[in-house]
Amino acid sequence: MIGKESLPRHGAMFGMQDPSQTLVQIERYMDGGRLELSEVMATQFCDLMLSKKKREPQDQVFLLKGLRLMCDIYLMRNKADHSLVTIKRMHRERKALVKLLQKHAPNMLASMQPEEEDHLRAGRLYAAAGKAKPAKKSFAMCERLSPGHLLAALHGARSAPTKPHVERFIKAIQAAGDVILANGQFQLQPENSPAVMLEEVLTSLDVCAQNVAGLAPICQQEKERLQTQHQAILQGE
């Protein structure tokens, strides 16, 4: 029982004939803030998929998606310390999926979520769990796979605000282009990696300046440059 809702039995809840709909339902619960129910459903979904010893490529796709959702839910629920096994499983099942697709459905390889996004997901969880070394490794792998990945550089600098990390963050900001307004939100949109909200970048620059005094002037310079662009958009320039 979760709140006032009782969970149906596995088959009824998931309707395993269509696991894609189960994943959509979990995402809807996440979007609606029903995170406890999302966690229970995602856990049971992954358990059921893992119970299939010989999985078809599409089953493996569903399993990997479920594990990613589990990781996201742990981060949203501030339960990163519970996620360590799931992170390792996610990486392992991704490798298994690549092998399956290479053998049985090579046309599906191009549609896979970029590998760097899984390393970013892992890095954020490791950082939230206080696992500095694996977090650093995950963010570095993300940036290696996708040079200029602003979100990875941002989280890397925030979780370990050292001079090398802050320098990479500043370079990623400079490479990301000008501030834009998209869907009512001010953001930076790097090429080939996710957009990052402007406010998150500005706040992170403040954190970096406070922790690496030698780079405080350039952090302030970048902050002022971005704020100037922000004001120009507001004024319709």
Coordinates of C-alpha atoms in Angstrom, one line a residue:
M1 CA 0.0 0.0 0.0
I2 CA 1.3 3.4 -1.0
G3 CA -0.6 6.3 0.5
K4 CA -4.2 5.5 -0.3
E5 CA -3.3 3.5 -3.4
S6 CA -2.8 -0.3 -3.4
L7 CA -0.5 -1.7 -6.0
P8 CA -2.0 -4.4 -8.2
R9 CA -0.3 -7.7 -8.7
H10 CA 2.6 -7.7 -11.2
G11 CA 0.7 -8.9 -14.2
A12 CA -2.2 -6.5 -13.7
M13 CA -0.1 -3.5 -12.9
F14 CA 2.3 -3.9 -15.7
G15 CA 0.4 -5.7 -18.4
M16 CA 3.7 -7.2 -19.5
Q17 CA 2.2 -7.6 -23.0
D18 CA 3.1 -3.9 -23.4
P19 CA 6.0 -2.9 -21.2
S20 CA 6.4 0.3 -23.2
Q21 CA 3.1 1.5 -21.7
T22 CA 4.4 0.6 -18.2
L23 CA 7.4 2.8 -18.7
V24 CA 5.2 5.7 -20.0
Q25 CA 3.1 5.3 -16.9
I26 CA 6.1 5.4 -14.6
E27 CA 7.3 8.6 -16.3
R28 CA 3.8 10.1 -15.9
Y29 CA 3.9 9.4 -12.2
M30 CA 7.4 11.0 -12.0
D31 CA 6.2 14.1 -13.8
G32 CA 3.2 14.3 -11.4
G33 CA 5.5 14.1 -8.4
R34 CA 4.3 10.6 -7.3
L35 CA 7.8 9.5 -6.7
E36 CA 7.2 6.8 -4.1
L37 CA 4.8 5.0 -6.4
S38 CA 7.2 5.5 -9.3
E39 CA 10.0 3.9 -7.4
V40 CA 7.9 0.8 -6.5
M41 CA 6.7 0.4 -10.0
A42 CA 10.1 0.9 -11.6
T43 CA 11.7 -1.6 -9.1
Q44 CA 9.2 -4.3 -9.8
F45 CA 9.4 -3.6 -13.5
C46 CA 13.1 -4.1 -13.6
D47 CA 12.9 -7.2 -11.4
L48 CA 10.4 -8.7 -13.9
M49 CA 12.5 -7.8 -16.9
L50 CA 15.6 -9.2 -15.2
S51 CA 13.8 -12.5 -14.5
K52 CA 13.8 -13.1 -18.3
K53 CA 17.0 -15.0 -18.7
K54 CA 17.0 -14.9 -22.5
R55 CA 15.9 -11.4 -23.5
E56 CA 15.1 -10.2 -27.1
P57 CA 16.7 -6.9 -28.1
Q58 CA 13.5 -5.0 -27.4
D59 CA 13.2 -6.5 -23.9
Q60 CA 16.8 -5.4 -23.3
V61 CA 15.8 -1.9 -24.4
F62 CA 12.9 -1.9 -22.0
L63 CA 15.2 -3.1 -19.2
L64 CA 17.8 -0.4 -19.8
K65 CA 15.1 2.3 -19.9
G66 CA 13.7 1.0 -16.6
L67 CA 17.1 1.1 -14.9
R68 CA 17.6 4.7 -16.1
L69 CA 14.3 5.6 -14.6
M70 CA 15.3 4.0 -11.4
C71 CA 18.5 6.1 -11.3
D72 CA 16.5 9.2 -12.0
I73 CA 14.0 8.5 -9.3
Y74 CA 16.7 7.9 -6.7
L75 CA 18.2 11.3 -7.6
M76 CA 14.8 13.0 -7.4
R77 CA 14.1 11.3 -4.0
N78 CA 17.5 12.1 -2.5
K79 CA 18.2 8.4 -2.2
A80 CA 21.5 8.4 -4.2
D81 CA 23.1 6.1 -1.6
H82 CA 20.6 3.5 -2.7
S83 CA 21.5 3.7 -6.3
L84 CA 25.0 2.3 -6.5
V85 CA 24.0 -1.2 -7.5
T86 CA 21.5 0.2 -10.0
I87 CA 24.2 2.3 -11.6
K88 CA 26.5 -0.6 -12.1
R89 CA 23.6 -2.7 -13.5
M90 CA 22.7 0.1 -15.9
H91 CA 26.2 0.2 -17.4
R92 CA 26.3 -3.6 -17.6
E93 CA 23.0 -3.9 -19.3
R94 CA 23.9 -1.2 -21.7
K95 CA 26.9 -3.2 -22.8
A96 CA 24.7 -6.3 -23.1
L97 CA 22.3 -4.3 -25.3
V98 CA 25.0 -3.1 -27.6
K99 CA 26.1 -6.7 -28.1
L100 CA 22.6 -7.8 -28.8
L101 CA 21.9 -5.1 -31.3
Q102 CA 25.2 -5.6 -33.1
K103 CA 24.2 -9.3 -33.6
H104 CA 20.5 -9.1 -34.1
A105 CA 19.4 -5.5 -34.9
P106 CA 22.3 -3.3 -35.9
N107 CA 19.9 -0.8 -37.4
M108 CA 18.8 0.0 -33.9
L109 CA 22.2 1.1 -32.6
A110 CA 21.9 4.6 -34.0
S111 CA 18.7 5.2 -32.0
M112 CA 20.3 4.4 -28.6
Q113 CA 20.6 7.2 -26.1
P114 CA 24.1 8.5 -26.2
E115 CA 26.5 6.7 -23.8
E116 CA 27.7 10.0 -22.3
E117 CA 24.2 10.6 -20.9
D118 CA 24.4 7.4 -18.8
H119 CA 27.8 8.5 -17.5
L120 CA 26.3 11.9 -16.6
R121 CA 23.4 10.2 -14.8
A122 CA 25.9 8.0 -12.9
G123 CA 28.1 11.0 -12.0
R124 CA 25.3 13.0 -10.6
L125 CA 24.2 10.1 -8.4
Y126 CA 27.8 9.3 -7.2
A127 CA 28.3 13.0 -6.3
A128 CA 25.0 13.1 -4.4
A129 CA 26.0 10.0 -2.6
G130 CA 29.3 11.5 -1.6
K131 CA 31.4 9.2 -3.8
A132 CA 33.8 11.8 -5.1
K133 CA 36.2 9.5 -7.1
P134 CA 33.6 7.6 -9.1
A135 CA 31.7 10.9 -9.7
K136 CA 34.9 12.5 -11.1
K137 CA 35.5 9.5 -13.3
S138 CA 31.9 9.5 -14.6
F139 CA 31.9 13.2 -15.5
A140 CA 35.3 12.9 -17.1
M141 CA 34.0 10.0 -19.2
C142 CA 31.0 12.0 -20.3
E143 CA 33.2 14.9 -21.4
R144 CA 35.6 12.5 -23.2
L145 CA 32.7 11.0 -25.2
S146 CA 31.1 14.4 -25.8
P147 CA 33.7 17.2 -25.7
G148 CA 32.3 20.5 -24.5
H149 CA 29.4 18.8 -22.6
L150 CA 28.4 21.7 -20.5
L151 CA 26.2 19.9 -18.0
A152 CA 28.9 17.4 -17.2
A153 CA 31.5 20.1 -16.8
L154 CA 29.1 22.0 -14.6
H155 CA 28.4 19.1 -12.3
G156 CA 32.1 18.1 -12.3
A157 CA 33.1 21.6 -11.1
R158 CA 30.3 21.7 -8.5
S159 CA 31.1 18.3 -7.0
A160 CA 34.9 18.9 -7.0
P161 CA 35.6 22.6 -7.5
T162 CA 39.3 22.3 -8.3
K163 CA 41.3 24.5 -10.7
P164 CA 41.2 21.9 -13.6
H165 CA 37.5 21.3 -13.2
V166 CA 36.7 25.0 -13.1
E167 CA 38.8 25.6 -16.1
R168 CA 37.0 22.9 -18.1
F169 CA 33.7 24.4 -17.0
I170 CA 34.7 27.9 -18.2
K171 CA 35.8 26.5 -21.5
A172 CA 32.6 24.6 -21.9
I173 CA 30.6 27.8 -21.2
Q174 CA 32.6 29.7 -23.8
A175 CA 32.1 27.0 -26.3
A176 CA 28.3 26.9 -25.7
G177 CA 27.6 30.1 -27.6
D178 CA 25.3 32.9 -26.5
V179 CA 22.4 32.9 -24.1
I180 CA 19.1 32.1 -25.8
L181 CA 15.5 32.1 -24.9
A182 CA 13.7 28.8 -25.6
N183 CA 10.3 27.8 -24.3
G184 CA 10.2 30.7 -22.0
Q185 CA 13.6 29.8 -20.3
F186 CA 17.0 31.4 -20.6
Q187 CA 19.6 28.8 -21.4
L188 CA 22.8 27.9 -23.1
Q189 CA 22.6 25.3 -25.9
P190 CA 25.9 23.6 -26.6
E191 CA 26.2 21.7 -29.8
N192 CA 25.5 18.0 -29.5
S193 CA 24.7 18.1 -25.8
P194 CA 21.7 19.1 -23.6
A195 CA 20.8 22.7 -22.9
V196 CA 21.6 24.1 -19.5
M197 CA 19.5 26.7 -17.7
L198 CA 21.3 30.1 -17.4
E199 CA 20.5 30.4 -13.7
E200 CA 22.2 27.1 -13.0
V201 CA 25.3 28.2 -14.9
L202 CA 25.4 31.6 -13.0
T203 CA 25.0 29.9 -9.6
S204 CA 27.7 27.4 -10.4
L205 CA 30.1 30.2 -11.5
D206 CA 29.6 31.8 -8.0
V207 CA 30.4 28.5 -6.4
C208 CA 33.6 28.1 -8.5
A209 CA 34.7 31.6 -7.7
Q210 CA 34.3 31.0 -4.0
N211 CA 36.3 27.8 -4.1
V212 CA 39.1 28.6 -6.6
A213 CA 40.2 32.2 -5.8
G214 CA 42.7 32.3 -8.6
L215 CA 39.9 31.8 -11.2
A216 CA 37.4 34.2 -9.5
P217 CA 38.1 37.1 -11.9
I218 CA 37.4 35.0 -15.0
C219 CA 34.3 33.4 -13.3
Q220 CA 33.0 36.9 -12.7
Q221 CA 33.9 38.0 -16.2
E222 CA 31.9 35.1 -17.7
K223 CA 29.0 35.7 -15.3
E224 CA 28.8 39.4 -16.4
R225 CA 29.0 38.5 -20.1
L226 CA 26.1 36.1 -19.7
Q227 CA 24.1 38.5 -17.7
T228 CA 24.6 41.2 -20.3
Q229 CA 23.3 38.8 -23.0
H230 CA 20.3 38.0 -20.8
Q231 CA 19.5 41.7 -20.3
A232 CA 19.8 42.3 -24.1
I233 CA 17.2 39.6 -24.8
L234 CA 14.9 41.1 -22.2
Q235 CA 15.2 44.5 -23.8
G236 CA 14.6 43.1 -27.2
E237 CA 18.0 43.9 -28.6

